[in-house]
Short mmCIF file of C-alpha atoms in Angstrom, two decimals:
data_model
loop_
_atom_site.label_atom_id
_atom_site.label_comp_id
_atom_site.label_asym_id
_atom_site.label_seq_id
_atom_site.Cartn_x
_atom_site.Cartn_y
_atom_site.Cartn_z
CA MET S 170 142.72 140.55 168.82
CA LEU S 171 143.99 137.02 169.61
CA SER S 172 144.51 136.07 165.95
CA LEU S 173 146.62 139.18 165.34
CA CYS S 174 148.79 138.37 168.37
CA SER S 175 149.29 134.77 167.14
CA LEU S 176 150.44 135.98 163.71
CA TYR S 177 152.82 138.46 165.27
CA ALA S 178 154.33 135.73 167.50
CA ALA S 179 154.72 133.33 164.56
CA ASN S 180 156.67 135.89 162.49
CA ASN S 181 158.83 137.42 165.27
CA ASN S 182 159.10 134.52 167.80
CA THR S 183 158.12 136.94 170.59
CA ASN S 184 155.11 137.38 172.90
CA ALA S 185 153.22 140.29 171.41
CA CYS S 186 150.05 139.92 173.48
CA LEU S 187 149.74 142.46 176.33
CA THR S 188 147.28 142.48 179.17
CA SER S 189 145.23 145.51 180.00
CA ALA S 190 147.42 146.36 182.99
CA GLU S 191 150.63 146.01 180.97
CA ALA S 192 149.15 148.16 178.24
CA ALA S 193 148.35 150.88 180.77
CA GLU S 194 151.94 150.85 182.16
CA ALA S 195 153.59 150.76 178.72
CA PRO S 196 155.00 154.02 177.36
CA ALA S 197 152.86 155.91 174.91
CA PRO S 198 153.58 154.79 171.34
CA GLU S 199 154.81 157.13 168.69
CA GLU S 200 152.30 158.89 166.49
CA PRO S 201 151.21 156.20 163.98
CA LYS S 202 151.66 156.70 160.30
CA PRO S 203 148.66 156.51 158.04
CA PRO S 204 147.54 152.87 157.80
CA THR S 205 148.55 150.90 154.72
CA PRO S 206 145.64 149.70 152.63
CA PRO S 207 144.66 146.06 153.35
CA PRO S 208 146.18 143.26 151.16
CA PRO S 209 144.24 141.80 148.28
CA LYS S 210 141.44 139.44 149.21
CA GLY S 211 142.58 135.81 149.53
CA ASN S 212 146.27 136.69 150.31
CA LEU S 213 147.07 135.36 153.81
CA PHE S 214 150.58 136.86 153.83
CA LEU S 215 150.95 140.09 155.97
CA LYS S 216 154.02 142.20 155.64
CA GLU S 217 155.70 143.21 158.87
CA ASN S 218 155.14 146.97 158.50
CA VAL S 219 151.42 146.49 157.86
CA PHE S 220 151.06 144.38 160.99
CA GLN S 221 152.95 146.90 163.14
CA HIS S 222 150.66 149.78 162.15
CA THR S 223 147.62 147.69 162.96
CA ILE S 224 148.91 146.79 166.43
CA SER S 225 149.71 150.43 167.23
CA PHE S 226 146.18 151.54 166.37
CA VAL S 227 144.56 148.82 168.59
CA PHE S 228 146.84 149.68 171.51
CA LYS S 229 145.97 153.42 171.49
CA PHE S 230 142.22 152.77 171.38
CA HIS S 231 142.47 150.43 174.39
CA VAL S 232 144.24 153.04 176.59
CA ILE S 233 141.55 155.70 175.96
CA ILE S 234 138.77 153.35 177.09
CA VAL S 235 140.50 152.54 180.37
CA PHE S 236 140.93 156.23 181.42
CA TYR S 237 137.36 157.24 180.50
CA VAL S 238 135.76 154.57 182.71
CA ALA S 239 138.01 155.40 185.65
CA SER S 240 136.94 159.17 185.70
CA ALA S 241 133.12 158.59 186.04
CA GLU S 242 132.50 158.59 189.82
CA PRO S 243 129.44 159.55 191.90
CA THR S 244 129.47 162.67 194.07
CA SER S 245 129.63 162.77 197.82
CA ALA S 246 126.36 162.91 199.78
CA PRO S 247 124.32 166.15 199.87
CA VAL S 248 124.56 168.08 203.14
CA ASP S 249 122.44 170.21 205.51
CA LEU S 250 119.09 168.52 204.87
CA PHE S 251 116.26 169.93 207.00
CA VAL S 252 112.51 170.71 206.92
CA GLU S 253 111.67 174.26 205.85
CA ASP S 254 107.88 174.08 206.26
CA LYS S 255 105.01 171.65 206.46
CA ASN S 256 101.23 171.52 206.54
CA ASP S 257 98.51 168.85 206.63
CA THR S 258 99.31 167.43 203.16
CA SER S 259 102.88 168.42 202.26
CA VAL S 260 106.43 168.77 203.57
CA THR S 261 108.96 171.27 202.18
CA ILE S 262 112.64 170.33 202.49
CA ILE S 263 115.87 172.12 201.53
CA TRP S 264 119.50 171.00 201.42
CA SER S 265 122.93 172.01 200.15
CA GLN S 266 124.84 170.46 197.25
CA PRO S 267 127.56 167.84 197.90
CA GLU S 268 130.94 169.09 199.03
CA ASN S 269 132.73 166.87 196.47
CA ILE S 270 131.13 166.81 193.03
CA GLY S 271 134.03 165.67 190.82
CA PRO S 272 134.68 166.05 187.10
CA SER S 273 131.46 164.28 186.09
CA GLY S 274 129.37 167.14 187.47
CA LEU S 275 125.92 166.91 189.05
CA ASP S 276 122.81 165.97 187.09
CA GLY S 277 120.24 166.43 189.87
CA TYR S 278 118.70 164.89 192.96
CA THR S 279 116.31 162.08 193.78
CA ILE S 280 114.06 162.55 196.81
CA GLU S 281 112.90 159.36 198.50
CA VAL S 282 110.44 158.77 201.34
CA CYS S 283 109.11 155.83 203.33
CA LYS S 284 106.77 155.53 206.28
CA ASP S 285 108.29 155.23 209.73
CA GLY S 286 108.82 151.57 210.70
CA THR S 287 109.36 150.38 207.13
CA GLU S 288 112.20 150.39 204.62
CA ASP S 289 110.02 150.68 201.53
CA TRP S 290 111.79 153.70 200.02
CA LYS S 291 110.08 155.30 197.03
CA ALA S 292 111.14 158.23 194.87
CA VAL S 293 108.63 161.10 194.88
CA ASN S 294 110.07 163.01 191.88
CA GLU S 295 109.67 161.53 188.42
CA GLU S 296 112.51 163.62 186.96
CA LEU S 297 115.77 164.67 188.59
CA GLN S 298 115.32 167.73 190.79
CA LYS S 299 117.69 170.52 189.78
CA ALA S 300 117.09 172.93 192.69
CA SER S 301 118.04 172.28 196.33
CA ARG S 302 114.43 172.65 197.50
CA PHE S 303 111.47 170.34 197.03
CA VAL S 304 107.83 170.15 198.17
CA ILE S 305 106.66 166.61 198.92
CA LYS S 306 102.93 166.84 198.16
CA ASN S 307 99.81 164.67 198.47
CA GLN S 308 100.72 163.10 201.81
CA THR S 309 98.31 161.79 204.45
CA THR S 310 97.79 163.90 207.55
CA GLY S 311 99.28 162.23 210.62
CA ASP S 312 101.80 160.03 208.78
CA ARG S 313 105.41 159.93 209.96
CA LEU S 314 107.82 159.98 207.02
CA LYS S 315 111.50 159.22 206.74
CA ILE S 316 113.06 161.39 204.06
CA ARG S 317 116.39 161.21 202.26
CA VAL S 318 118.04 162.87 199.27
CA VAL S 319 120.49 161.29 196.79
CA ALA S 320 122.67 163.16 194.29
CA VAL S 321 122.91 161.62 190.79
CA ASN S 322 125.45 162.00 187.97
CA GLU S 323 127.01 159.77 185.27
CA GLY S 324 128.92 157.88 187.94
CA GLY S 325 125.67 156.82 189.59
CA ARG S 326 123.96 157.59 192.93
CA SER S 327 125.74 159.27 195.82
CA PRO S 328 125.40 158.12 199.42
CA PRO S 329 122.06 159.47 200.75
CA VAL S 330 121.60 162.20 203.33
CA SER S 331 118.62 161.57 205.64
CA LEU S 332 116.67 163.54 208.21
CA PRO S 333 117.69 162.52 211.74
CA GLU S 334 114.07 161.82 212.75
CA PRO S 335 110.81 161.00 210.96
CA VAL S 336 108.62 164.01 210.09
CA LEU S 337 104.99 164.21 211.23
CA VAL S 338 102.77 165.42 208.36
CA LYS S 339 100.74 168.11 210.14
CA GLU S 340 100.41 171.88 210.05
CA VAL S 341 102.58 173.64 212.60
CA ALA S 342 100.21 175.85 214.58
CA ASP S 343 101.34 179.45 215.09
CA ARG S 344 99.31 181.61 217.48
CA PRO S 345 97.51 184.41 215.58
CA LYS S 346 98.52 188.04 216.04
CA VAL S 347 96.91 191.18 214.58
CA ARG S 348 99.56 193.70 213.47
CA LEU S 349 97.44 196.85 213.61
CA PRO S 350 99.18 199.79 211.83
CA ARG S 351 100.02 202.75 214.05
CA PHE S 352 97.69 205.19 212.27
CA LEU S 353 94.74 202.86 212.94
CA LYS S 354 95.41 202.73 216.69
CA GLN S 355 93.93 206.23 216.89
CA ARG S 356 90.54 207.42 215.69
CA TYR S 357 90.42 207.26 211.88
CA VAL S 358 88.56 210.32 210.51
CA ALA S 359 87.29 210.64 206.93
CA ASN S 360 84.86 212.94 205.12
CA VAL S 361 81.47 211.94 203.78
CA GLY S 362 81.91 210.53 200.26
CA ASP S 363 85.52 209.45 200.79
CA LYS S 364 86.69 205.97 199.76
CA ILE S 365 87.74 203.88 202.79
CA ASN S 366 90.41 201.23 202.16
CA LEU S 367 92.04 199.92 205.36
CA THR S 368 94.52 197.02 205.30
CA VAL S 369 95.13 195.13 208.57
CA PRO S 370 98.02 192.62 208.46
CA PHE S 371 98.19 189.59 210.76
CA THR S 372 100.16 186.37 211.33
CA GLY S 373 99.18 182.82 212.22
CA LYS S 374 99.32 179.25 210.90
CA PRO S 375 97.44 177.49 209.54
CA LYS S 376 95.46 180.18 207.70
CA PRO S 377 93.50 182.06 210.39
CA VAL S 378 89.73 182.47 210.26
CA VAL S 379 88.96 186.20 210.01
CA THR S 380 85.72 187.81 211.23
CA TRP S 381 84.66 191.48 211.45
CA THR S 382 82.00 193.16 213.57
CA LYS S 383 80.74 196.75 213.94
CA ASN S 384 79.69 197.87 217.41
CA GLY S 385 79.45 194.19 218.34
CA GLN S 386 77.09 193.34 215.45
CA PRO S 387 77.75 191.64 212.07
CA LEU S 388 78.71 193.96 209.22
CA ASP S 389 76.22 195.23 206.65
CA THR S 390 77.64 193.62 203.52
CA LYS S 391 75.77 196.13 201.35
CA ARG S 392 77.85 198.95 202.83
CA VAL S 393 81.14 197.28 203.81
CA ASN S 394 83.23 194.80 201.82
CA ILE S 395 85.85 192.53 203.42
CA ARG S 396 88.65 190.80 201.47
CA SER S 397 90.99 188.49 203.42
CA THR S 398 94.15 186.61 202.46
CA GLU S 399 96.59 184.47 204.44
CA ARG S 400 98.45 187.59 205.59
CA ASP S 401 95.99 190.49 205.81
CA SER S 402 92.38 191.61 205.69
CA ILE S 403 91.02 194.68 203.86
CA LEU S 404 87.99 196.73 204.96
CA PHE S 405 86.58 198.64 201.98
CA ILE S 406 83.77 201.23 201.76
CA ARG S 407 83.20 202.72 198.30
CA ALA S 408 81.61 206.01 199.45
CA ALA S 409 81.52 206.65 203.19
CA GLU S 410 78.36 207.88 204.91
CA ARG S 411 77.93 209.13 208.48
CA GLU S 412 76.16 205.91 209.49
CA ASP S 413 79.39 204.04 208.68
CA SER S 414 80.94 205.57 211.81
CA GLY S 415 81.54 203.18 214.70
CA VAL S 416 83.94 200.71 216.32
CA TYR S 417 85.03 197.95 213.95
CA GLU S 418 86.61 194.84 215.48
CA ILE S 419 88.71 192.24 213.64
CA CYS S 420 89.16 188.77 215.12
CA VAL S 421 91.70 186.24 213.76
CA LYS S 422 91.42 182.68 215.05
CA VAL S 423 93.62 179.57 214.75
CA GLU S 424 92.24 176.48 216.47
CA ASP S 425 91.63 177.54 220.11
CA PHE S 426 93.72 180.70 219.88
CA GLU S 427 92.48 184.11 218.76
CA ASP S 428 93.54 187.77 218.70
CA LYS S 429 91.42 190.91 218.32
CA ALA S 430 91.93 194.57 217.46
CA GLN S 431 89.57 197.54 217.20
CA ILE S 432 89.39 200.40 214.70
CA THR S 433 87.34 203.52 215.49
CA LEU S 434 85.99 205.02 212.26
CA GLN S 435 84.50 208.53 212.25
CA ILE S 436 82.85 209.95 209.12
CA VAL S 437 82.41 213.73 209.30
CA GLU S 438 80.99 216.58 207.19
CA LEU S 439 80.30 220.32 207.40
CA PRO S 440 78.12 221.39 210.37
CA GLY S 441 74.73 223.01 210.17
CA PRO S 442 74.20 226.69 211.11
CA PRO S 443 73.63 227.77 214.72
CA ALA S 444 70.08 227.06 215.85
CA SER S 445 69.36 230.74 216.56
CA VAL S 446 71.01 234.15 217.03
CA LYS S 447 69.60 237.32 218.61
CA ILE S 448 70.58 240.86 219.58
CA VAL S 449 70.59 241.07 223.39
CA ASP S 450 71.51 244.74 223.88
CA THR S 451 72.64 247.88 222.05
CA TRP S 452 74.55 250.72 223.69
CA GLY S 453 76.90 253.38 222.39
CA PHE S 454 78.78 251.90 219.47
CA ASN S 455 78.34 248.30 220.70
CA VAL S 456 75.93 245.43 220.15
CA ALA S 457 75.72 242.27 222.31
CA LEU S 458 74.85 239.00 220.52
CA GLU S 459 73.90 235.54 221.74
CA TRP S 460 73.40 232.32 219.75
CA THR S 461 72.89 228.61 220.33
CA ALA S 462 74.98 225.68 219.08
CA PRO S 463 73.92 224.00 215.81
CA LYS S 464 71.63 221.01 215.92
CA ASP S 465 73.90 219.16 213.46
CA ASN S 466 77.60 219.33 214.33
CA GLY S 467 78.67 217.27 211.28
CA ASN S 468 79.48 214.24 213.50
CA THR S 469 82.46 216.02 215.06
CA GLU S 470 82.98 218.73 217.65
CA ILE S 471 82.36 222.39 216.86
CA THR S 472 85.70 224.20 216.78
CA GLY S 473 84.43 227.80 216.59
CA TYR S 474 82.13 230.39 215.06
CA THR S 475 82.44 233.19 212.49
CA VAL S 476 80.43 236.40 213.08
CA GLN S 477 79.66 238.89 210.28
CA LYS S 478 77.91 242.27 210.13
CA ALA S 479 76.16 244.13 207.31
CA ASP S 480 75.15 247.80 207.04
CA LYS S 481 71.54 248.12 205.98
CA LYS S 482 72.46 250.72 203.36
CA THR S 483 74.98 248.63 201.40
CA GLY S 484 73.97 245.09 202.35
CA ASP S 485 77.61 243.95 202.12
CA TRP S 486 78.76 241.44 204.77
CA PHE S 487 82.05 241.87 206.63
CA THR S 488 83.68 239.42 209.06
CA VAL S 489 84.19 240.78 212.57
CA LEU S 490 85.07 237.55 214.46
CA GLU S 491 86.71 234.29 213.25
CA HIS S 492 87.28 230.99 215.07
CA TYR S 493 85.40 232.37 218.05
CA HIS S 494 84.66 229.75 220.73
CA ARG S 495 81.94 231.27 222.92
CA LEU S 496 78.17 231.44 222.35
CA ASN S 497 78.02 235.20 222.97
CA ALA S 498 80.00 238.18 221.76
CA THR S 499 80.12 241.98 221.86
CA ILE S 500 80.58 243.73 218.52
CA SER S 501 82.24 247.15 218.92
CA ASP S 502 83.38 250.11 216.83
CA LEU S 503 80.11 250.39 214.95
CA ILE S 504 79.33 253.63 213.07
CA MET S 505 76.92 256.09 214.60
CA GLY S 506 73.73 256.45 212.63
CA ASN S 507 74.02 253.12 210.79
CA THR S 508 71.69 250.15 211.13
CA TYR S 509 73.24 246.68 211.30
CA LYS S 510 72.21 243.05 210.94
CA PHE S 511 74.37 240.13 212.04
CA ARG S 512 74.82 236.48 211.08
CA VAL S 513 76.82 233.57 212.60
CA PHE S 514 78.43 230.52 210.91
CA ALA S 515 79.46 227.33 212.75
CA GLU S 516 82.87 225.70 212.17
CA ASN S 517 84.31 222.19 212.62
CA LYS S 518 87.41 220.39 211.33
CA CYS S 519 85.78 220.09 207.87
CA GLY S 520 85.24 223.84 207.53
CA MET S 521 82.51 226.46 207.90
CA SER S 522 78.79 225.72 207.61
CA GLU S 523 77.27 226.45 204.23
CA SER S 524 74.49 228.62 205.70
CA ALA S 525 74.29 230.98 208.68
CA ALA S 526 71.84 232.04 211.39
CA VAL S 527 70.76 235.68 210.85
CA THR S 528 69.32 238.08 213.41
CA LYS S 529 65.65 238.87 212.90
CA ASP S 530 65.97 242.44 214.24
CA ALA S 531 68.41 245.16 213.26
CA ALA S 532 70.54 247.24 215.62
CA LYS S 533 70.59 251.00 215.08
CA ILE S 534 73.51 252.99 216.48
CA LEU S 535 72.20 256.29 217.91
CA LYS S 536 74.11 259.45 218.76
CA THR S 537 75.31 259.47 222.37
CA GLY S 538 73.18 261.52 224.74
CA ILE S 539 70.58 262.46 222.13
CA ASP S 540 67.15 260.92 221.99
CA TYR S 541 66.19 260.67 218.41
CA LYS S 542 62.71 261.90 217.56
CA PRO S 543 61.38 261.17 214.10
CA PRO S 544 60.51 264.38 212.24
CA ASP S 545 56.95 265.20 211.48
CA TYR S 546 57.73 265.95 207.88
CA LYS S 547 57.91 263.38 205.15
CA GLU S 548 61.13 261.39 204.96
CA HIS S 549 63.54 262.72 202.34
CA ASP S 550 63.65 260.84 199.07
CA PHE S 551 67.26 259.89 198.35
CA SER S 552 66.48 258.53 194.92
CA GLU S 553 68.91 259.86 192.34
CA ALA S 554 69.74 259.13 188.72
CA PRO S 555 73.30 257.93 188.03
CA LYS S 556 75.92 260.64 187.84
CA PHE S 557 79.63 260.22 187.17
CA THR S 558 81.69 262.14 189.71
CA THR S 559 84.97 261.19 187.96
CA SER S 560 85.11 260.71 184.19
CA LEU S 561 87.26 258.38 182.15
CA ALA S 562 90.60 259.80 180.93
CA ASP S 563 92.24 258.99 177.60
CA ARG S 564 95.13 256.54 178.00
CA ALA S 565 97.98 255.12 175.97
CA THR S 566 99.64 251.78 176.66
CA THR S 567 102.09 249.35 175.03
CA VAL S 568 101.31 245.96 173.52
CA GLY S 569 101.51 243.26 176.18
CA TYR S 570 101.29 245.61 179.20
CA SER S 571 98.01 245.49 181.15
CA THR S 572 96.22 248.77 181.83
CA LYS S 573 93.20 250.03 183.80
CA LEU S 574 90.44 252.50 183.09
CA LEU S 575 88.92 254.17 186.21
CA CYS S 576 85.84 256.29 186.94
CA SER S 577 83.42 256.92 189.84
CA VAL S 578 79.64 257.13 189.89
CA ARG S 579 76.86 257.76 192.36
CA GLY S 580 73.15 257.11 192.31
CA PHE S 581 70.31 255.50 194.31
CA PRO S 582 69.28 252.76 193.98
CA LYS S 583 72.75 251.42 193.21
CA PRO S 584 73.16 251.70 189.42
CA LYS S 585 74.01 248.80 187.14
CA ILE S 586 77.36 249.22 185.37
CA GLN S 587 78.08 248.18 181.76
CA TRP S 588 81.41 248.56 179.93
CA MET S 589 81.51 248.94 176.14
CA LYS S 590 84.17 249.03 173.45
CA ASN S 591 83.30 250.94 170.30
CA GLN S 592 79.65 250.92 171.43
CA MET S 593 79.68 247.08 171.80
CA ILE S 594 78.99 245.62 175.25
CA ILE S 595 82.06 243.75 176.54
CA GLY S 596 80.12 241.32 178.70
CA ASP S 597 82.04 238.40 180.31
CA ASP S 598 85.04 238.45 177.98
CA PRO S 599 87.90 236.94 180.08
CA LYS S 600 90.35 239.42 178.58
CA PHE S 601 88.65 242.18 180.59
CA ARG S 602 88.26 242.34 184.37
CA GLN S 603 85.37 244.54 185.59
CA ILE S 604 85.13 245.68 189.23
CA CYS S 605 82.73 248.14 190.88
CA VAL S 606 83.02 248.68 194.66
CA GLN S 607 81.52 251.58 196.63
CA GLY S 608 80.95 253.52 193.39
CA ILE S 609 84.52 253.11 192.09
CA CYS S 610 84.41 251.39 188.69
CA SER S 611 87.46 249.91 186.97
CA LEU S 612 88.09 248.00 183.75
CA GLU S 613 91.38 246.10 183.52
CA ILE S 614 92.54 245.18 180.00
CA ARG S 615 94.92 242.24 180.30
CA LYS S 616 97.95 242.28 178.01
CA PRO S 617 96.33 244.31 175.22
CA GLY S 618 97.13 243.65 171.57
CA ASN S 619 97.21 245.86 168.52
CA PHE S 620 93.46 245.49 168.03
CA ASP S 621 92.44 246.36 171.62
CA GLY S 622 92.67 250.11 171.06
CA GLY S 623 89.52 252.17 170.52
CA VAL S 624 86.82 254.07 172.35
CA TYR S 625 85.80 252.57 175.72
CA SER S 626 82.62 253.65 177.51
CA CYS S 627 81.14 253.08 180.96
CA ARG S 628 77.35 253.24 181.29
CA ALA S 629 75.54 253.46 184.66
CA LYS S 630 71.79 252.84 184.77
CA ASN S 631 69.06 252.61 187.43
CA ASP S 632 65.29 253.21 187.62
CA HIS S 633 65.76 256.98 187.50
CA GLY S 634 68.00 257.28 184.46
CA GLU S 635 71.40 256.51 183.02
CA ALA S 636 74.74 258.19 182.35
CA THR S 637 77.71 257.38 180.13
CA VAL S 638 81.38 258.45 180.03
CA SER S 639 83.95 257.54 177.36
CA CYS S 640 87.67 257.69 176.71
CA LYS S 641 90.10 256.71 173.98
CA LEU S 642 92.70 253.97 174.47
CA GLU S 643 95.74 253.89 172.22
CA VAL S 644 97.83 250.69 172.09
CA LYS S 645 101.38 251.31 170.88
CA ARG S 646 103.76 248.77 169.50
CA LYS S 647 106.85 247.84 171.44
CA SER S 648 109.97 249.73 170.47
CA GLY S 649 112.08 247.77 167.99
CA SER S 650 109.18 245.57 166.80
#
């Protein structure tokens, strides 16, 4: 640089050397022309135009360097530094980015700490922290730390922002509180065999110690499983049994503080039948019954009883009382000349007992004002071979439209009914529905097809003989098909 200036001064008798400040204030030079190739080696003579191009190039390069260095400046200090959380070994801090970042941007942050009473500041992050949150780990419980944060970019370190007071490294104790869900504040009822999965949330810091008891005693870990986290505890029973019923108590404890809550669990099932039932009196068309409560109520209160009657001739049971609350009842409107037996079911919130208590004796309804005297002659034999009182009638139906075949039969003992198609027993084919009530026999053919036509027969059979009736079913195609 100096030798070029000396040459220029020797040829033009002027001061061509400019200081850095003068170069910065000088007007921008014109766009330089392409540089002339250098003179042959050994020739010390420089033409004026060659020298001028060289000076212009050096001047422009110098101006660029000056402006680049001037634009690289550090940011202002970060703001709003405070402690978000802390425990026995760590401190979590958060802050906001600097208000003035500048054109150089922001590369990250350096977090520095030192013990209270010293100025031995040390960085705790090996690499620049990008986020505005940092957890200072592996600290000693009871230490008091001074903490500051510095923003870093190409211009260097910003002024630090520091916490106003040293921070004590220790867990902040928060009194425990059980947040029992509303549905668990009442009695929790479940059926035998159900899966029990109850979640009880709580709060408290540091992590509370959770204990469970049942009726004041430790839990049976073979029946009940407990899983606890920092925020809740789960009581789990894979398949509930009645012995799992009871009062469960959860206790959460932090240091000398604790909180408790109770859950009443009731496991229920269907009740047993009433212990006994008897006929107390019979008069006119009425029968008075009494029964006793079941020995097993299914672990819940009995909500009622269902009373049924059966005529000795048919043996079919009919309900006469439902959801009845008393332990005695009067059954009326019985048929004169019939003999009845009665049975009683118990009910609770799970449903009706699977079995019933049945009266040992039967009640016979006599004619009013007439004392019945058994005849001296031999009792009439009502045995009778099956006989159809109504035969089957030929029918025609359309494809896809269900139809029924009906007939009636009598006989004693009650005959066994069999339906046949083209002399083949239908059996339990789901396409056909067979019903026989009080001697009325029906066969429903569901949505018949083209091949369901033919000769259908109904055969009745008992110990004294059998009878058969038949009809022809024609299945027509739909019009237009």
